[in-house]
XYZ file of C-alpha atoms in Angstrom:
322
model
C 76.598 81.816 101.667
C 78.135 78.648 102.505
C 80.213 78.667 105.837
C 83.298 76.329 106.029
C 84.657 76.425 109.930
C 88.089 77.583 110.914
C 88.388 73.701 111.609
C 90.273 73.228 108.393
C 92.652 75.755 108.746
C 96.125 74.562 110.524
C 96.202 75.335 114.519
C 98.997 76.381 116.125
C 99.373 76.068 119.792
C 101.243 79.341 121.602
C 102.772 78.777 124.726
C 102.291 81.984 127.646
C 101.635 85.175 126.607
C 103.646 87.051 129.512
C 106.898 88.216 128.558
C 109.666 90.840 128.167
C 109.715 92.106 124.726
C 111.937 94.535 122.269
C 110.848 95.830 118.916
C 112.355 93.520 116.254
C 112.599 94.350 112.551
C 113.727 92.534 109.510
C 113.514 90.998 105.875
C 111.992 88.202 104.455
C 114.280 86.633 101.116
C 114.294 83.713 99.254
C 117.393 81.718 98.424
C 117.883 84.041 95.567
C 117.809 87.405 97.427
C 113.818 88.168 96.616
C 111.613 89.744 98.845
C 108.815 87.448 100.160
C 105.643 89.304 100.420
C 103.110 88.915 103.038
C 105.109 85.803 105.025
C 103.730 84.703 108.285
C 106.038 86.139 111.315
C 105.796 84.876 114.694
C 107.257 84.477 118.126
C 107.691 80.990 118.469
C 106.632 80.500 122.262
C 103.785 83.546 122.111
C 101.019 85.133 120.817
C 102.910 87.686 119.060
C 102.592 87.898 114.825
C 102.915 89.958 111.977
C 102.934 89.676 108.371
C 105.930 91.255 106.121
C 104.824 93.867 103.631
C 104.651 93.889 99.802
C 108.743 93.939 100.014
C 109.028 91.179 102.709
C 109.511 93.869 105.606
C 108.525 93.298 108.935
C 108.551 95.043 112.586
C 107.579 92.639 115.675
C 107.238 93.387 119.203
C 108.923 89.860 120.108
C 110.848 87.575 123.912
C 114.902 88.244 122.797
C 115.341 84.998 124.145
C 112.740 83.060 121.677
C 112.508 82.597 118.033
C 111.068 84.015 114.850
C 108.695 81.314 113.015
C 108.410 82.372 109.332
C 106.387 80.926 106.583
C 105.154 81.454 103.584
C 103.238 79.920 100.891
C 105.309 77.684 98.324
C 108.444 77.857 101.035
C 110.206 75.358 103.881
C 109.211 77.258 107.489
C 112.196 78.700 108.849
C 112.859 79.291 112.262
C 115.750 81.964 113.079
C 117.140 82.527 117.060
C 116.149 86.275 117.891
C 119.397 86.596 120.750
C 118.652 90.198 121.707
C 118.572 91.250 117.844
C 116.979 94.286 117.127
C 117.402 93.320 113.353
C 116.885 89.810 111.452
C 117.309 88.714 108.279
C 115.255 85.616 107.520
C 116.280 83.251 104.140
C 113.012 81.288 103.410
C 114.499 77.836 101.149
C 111.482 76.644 98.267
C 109.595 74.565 98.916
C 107.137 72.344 96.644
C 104.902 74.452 94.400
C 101.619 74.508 96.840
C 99.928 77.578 94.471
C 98.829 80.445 96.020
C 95.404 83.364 95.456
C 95.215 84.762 92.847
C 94.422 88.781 92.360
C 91.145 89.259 92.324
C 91.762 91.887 89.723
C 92.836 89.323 87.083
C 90.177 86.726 87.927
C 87.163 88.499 88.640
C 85.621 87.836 84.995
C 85.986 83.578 85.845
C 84.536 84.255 89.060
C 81.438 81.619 89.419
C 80.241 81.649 93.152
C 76.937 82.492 94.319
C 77.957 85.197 96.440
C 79.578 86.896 93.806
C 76.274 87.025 91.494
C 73.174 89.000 91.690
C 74.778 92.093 89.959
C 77.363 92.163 92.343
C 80.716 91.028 91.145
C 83.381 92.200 93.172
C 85.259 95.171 93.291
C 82.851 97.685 91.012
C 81.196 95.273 88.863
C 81.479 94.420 85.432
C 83.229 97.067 83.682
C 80.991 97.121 80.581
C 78.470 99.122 80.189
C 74.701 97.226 80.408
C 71.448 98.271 78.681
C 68.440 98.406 81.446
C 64.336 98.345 80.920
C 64.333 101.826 82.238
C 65.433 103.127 78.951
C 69.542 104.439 79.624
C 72.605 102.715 79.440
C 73.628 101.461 82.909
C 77.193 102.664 83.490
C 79.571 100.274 85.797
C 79.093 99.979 90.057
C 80.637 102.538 92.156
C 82.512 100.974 95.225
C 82.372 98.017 96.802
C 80.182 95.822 99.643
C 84.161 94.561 100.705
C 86.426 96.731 102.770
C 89.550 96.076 100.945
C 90.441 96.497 97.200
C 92.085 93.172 97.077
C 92.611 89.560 99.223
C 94.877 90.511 102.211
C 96.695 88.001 104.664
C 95.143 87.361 108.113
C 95.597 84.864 110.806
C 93.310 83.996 113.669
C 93.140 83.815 117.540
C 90.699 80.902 118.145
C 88.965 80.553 121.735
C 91.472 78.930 123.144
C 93.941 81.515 122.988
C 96.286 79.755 120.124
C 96.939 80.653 116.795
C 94.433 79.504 113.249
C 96.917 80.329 110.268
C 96.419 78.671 106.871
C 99.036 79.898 104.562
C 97.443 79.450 101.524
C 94.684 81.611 102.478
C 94.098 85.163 101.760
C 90.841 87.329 103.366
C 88.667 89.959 102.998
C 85.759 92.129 104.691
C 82.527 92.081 103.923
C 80.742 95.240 105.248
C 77.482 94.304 104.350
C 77.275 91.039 106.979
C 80.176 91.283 109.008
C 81.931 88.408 107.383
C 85.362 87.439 107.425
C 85.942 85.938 103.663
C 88.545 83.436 102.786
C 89.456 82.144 99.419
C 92.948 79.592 98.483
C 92.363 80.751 94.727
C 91.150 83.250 94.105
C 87.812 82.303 92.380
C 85.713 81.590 95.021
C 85.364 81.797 99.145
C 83.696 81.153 102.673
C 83.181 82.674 105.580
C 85.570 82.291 109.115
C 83.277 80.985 111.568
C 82.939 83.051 114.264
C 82.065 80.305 117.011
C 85.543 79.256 116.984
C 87.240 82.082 116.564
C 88.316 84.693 119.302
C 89.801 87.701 116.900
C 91.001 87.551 113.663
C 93.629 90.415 112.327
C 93.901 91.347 108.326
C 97.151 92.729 107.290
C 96.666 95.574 104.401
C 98.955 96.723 101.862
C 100.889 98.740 104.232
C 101.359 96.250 106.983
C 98.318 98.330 109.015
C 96.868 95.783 111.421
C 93.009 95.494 111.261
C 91.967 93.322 114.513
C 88.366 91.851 114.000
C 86.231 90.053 116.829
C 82.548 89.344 117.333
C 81.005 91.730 119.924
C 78.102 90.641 122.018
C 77.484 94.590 122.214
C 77.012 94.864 118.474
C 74.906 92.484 117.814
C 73.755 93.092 114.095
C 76.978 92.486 112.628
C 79.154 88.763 112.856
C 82.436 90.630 113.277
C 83.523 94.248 113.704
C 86.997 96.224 114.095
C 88.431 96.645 117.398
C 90.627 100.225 117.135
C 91.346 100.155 121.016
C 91.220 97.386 123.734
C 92.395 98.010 127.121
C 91.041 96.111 130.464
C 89.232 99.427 131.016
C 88.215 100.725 127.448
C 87.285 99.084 124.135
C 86.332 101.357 121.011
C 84.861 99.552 117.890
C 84.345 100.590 114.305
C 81.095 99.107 112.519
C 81.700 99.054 108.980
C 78.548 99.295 106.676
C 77.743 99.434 102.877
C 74.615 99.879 101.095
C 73.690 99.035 97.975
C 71.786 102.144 96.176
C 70.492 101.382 92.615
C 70.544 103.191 89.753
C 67.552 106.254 89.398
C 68.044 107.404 86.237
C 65.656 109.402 84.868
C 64.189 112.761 82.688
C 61.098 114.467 81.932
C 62.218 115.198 79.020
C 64.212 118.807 80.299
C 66.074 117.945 83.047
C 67.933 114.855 83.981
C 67.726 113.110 87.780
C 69.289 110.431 89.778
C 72.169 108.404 88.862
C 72.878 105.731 85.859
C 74.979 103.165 88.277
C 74.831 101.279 90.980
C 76.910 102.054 94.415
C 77.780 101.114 97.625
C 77.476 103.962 99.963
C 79.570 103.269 103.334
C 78.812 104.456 106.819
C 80.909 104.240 109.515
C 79.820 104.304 113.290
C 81.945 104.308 116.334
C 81.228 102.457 119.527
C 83.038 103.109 123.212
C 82.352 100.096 125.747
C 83.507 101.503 128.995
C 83.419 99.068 132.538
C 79.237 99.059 132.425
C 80.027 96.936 129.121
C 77.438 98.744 127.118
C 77.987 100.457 124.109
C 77.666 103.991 123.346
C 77.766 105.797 119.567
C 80.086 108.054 119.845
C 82.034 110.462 117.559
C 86.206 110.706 116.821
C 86.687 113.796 118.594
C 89.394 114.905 120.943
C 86.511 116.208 123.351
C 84.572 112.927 123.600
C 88.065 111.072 123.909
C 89.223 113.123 127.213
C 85.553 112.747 128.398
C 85.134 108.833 127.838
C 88.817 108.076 129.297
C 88.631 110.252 132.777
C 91.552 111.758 132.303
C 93.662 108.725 131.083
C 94.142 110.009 127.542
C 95.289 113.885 128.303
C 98.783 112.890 128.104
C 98.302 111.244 125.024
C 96.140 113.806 123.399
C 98.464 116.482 124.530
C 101.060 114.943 122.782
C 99.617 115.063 119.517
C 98.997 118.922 119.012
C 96.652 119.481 116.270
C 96.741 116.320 114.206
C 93.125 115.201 113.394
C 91.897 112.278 115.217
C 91.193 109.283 112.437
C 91.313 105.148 112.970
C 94.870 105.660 113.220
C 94.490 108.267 115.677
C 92.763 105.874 118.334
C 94.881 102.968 117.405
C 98.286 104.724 118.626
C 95.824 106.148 121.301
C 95.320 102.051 122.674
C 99.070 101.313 122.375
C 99.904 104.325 124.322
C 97.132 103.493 127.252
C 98.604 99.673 127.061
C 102.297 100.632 128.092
């Protein structure tokens, strides 16, 4: 696949990350009262972003005393004063038509990129239903080498500590290499390089926050998730897919094997503790108090019986960073 580096996306240069903060939430609208979906929200002076949701809803922990930055594709940025507002209502005013991506769902029969061939179009494959030398009728792919079911917004952190946002782009995850995919139309994509880039955090349809770096620990894969980072603790999730073919076959009596293709995920969970080496571990609230000394009891305690999941770990990191 061809790489294009994160030097053609648009830089933005953060000032100190240090400050007080209160939870801010708010709306996104055009000049005609419409939700914007998926507009860029940021502090102006720090490191602290978000995306609004499908509805152009958004909560960021933000300085009172600084500035929301929003943008969006096809619309003038807009900065709005925060002044110790808990709530904001941004007005985004149009903006030259610019275009935007596409839904993959609509375009994926014009796709034409080399990536996208080999019997692996995107998101399950050609729908139809293809005759095969084996002798059966080939029924459509089952599940997908990318994590989401559709492009998702994203910005980047790059290694100098200041923001990589390109409006215009949306992204994906491949979990067959680790990439971080990119695409301005819809049709076809890159890769974020990973030399220039520090994290990178994809925003899914429910405004969930999936932070992304590349891990000298886990070395077989360009990036993987980060569900907790403290100065103490970091616990990743490694993200794989495999493509099985279809094994149709019969002896005449009895039928075997499948007549599709599929992508058959497998998840593994790493815990780097102050050694800096990486141990497989499993989501369990044992392993959890074990790993942490101590430091998550209160946390786990809190949560009664509620099963521990990605989400789980990720409320787990913000309650260790207060």
């Amino acid at each position: 696949m061809k790489t294009i580096t994160t030097s053609l996306l648009l830089i933005i240069t953060s000032a100190a990350a240090f400050a007080q903060t209160i939870e801010v939430r708010g709306t996104v609208n055009n000049q005609k009262g419409q939700p914007v979906p998926y507009a860029f929200v940021r502090d102006a002076q720090h490191n602290y972003a978000t995306f609004a949701d499908s509805t152009g809803t958004f909560m960021l922990k933000a300085d009172p005393a600084s500035a929301l930055q929003v943008s969006a594709c096809n619309y003038k940025e807009t900065q709005v004063k925060i002044e110790n507002k808990t709530n904001v209502a941004v007005v985004l005013p149009a903006d030259a038509p610019q275009g935007g991506v596409v839904s993959l769902k609509s375009v994926k029969a014009e796709i034409n990129d080399e990536f996208l061939h080999r019997g692996q179009l995107m998101f399950g494959g050609d729908a139809s239903q293809q005759q095969v030398k084996s002798g059966f009728t080939q029924e459509a792919t089952r599940g997908s080498r990318y994590l989401f079911p559709d492009w998702i917004p994203g910005f980047g952190i790059n290694k100098g500590d200041s923001f990589v946002v390109e409006k215009s782009n949306m992204y994906n995850y491949d979990k067959i290499s680790g990439n971080i995919l990119y695409t301005n139309d819809g049709k076809s994509m890159a890769a974020v390089s990973n030399s220039q880039i520090k994290s990178f955090s994809l925003f899914d349809k429910r405004g969930q926050a999936h932070v992304y770096e590349s891990s000298p620990v886990i070395k077989d894969k360009l990036f993987v998730e980060v569900l907790l980072s403290t100065p103490k603790y970091k616990i990743y999730k490694k993200s794989d897919s495999k493509l099985s073919r279809a094994d149709f076959h019969t002896d005449g009596v009895l039928e075997m094997g499948h007549r599709y293709d599929e992508y058959v995920d497998n998840d593994r969970y790493y815990f780097v503790g102050a050694d800096g080496k990486a141990q497989s571990i499993s989501l369990k609230k044992s392993t959890l108090k074990k790993l942490f000394g101590g430091d998550a009891d209160a946390f786990i305690a809190s949560q009664g019986s509620k099963d521990v999941d990605d989400d789980y770990v990720r409320e787990l990191g913000n309650s260790l960073a207060k």
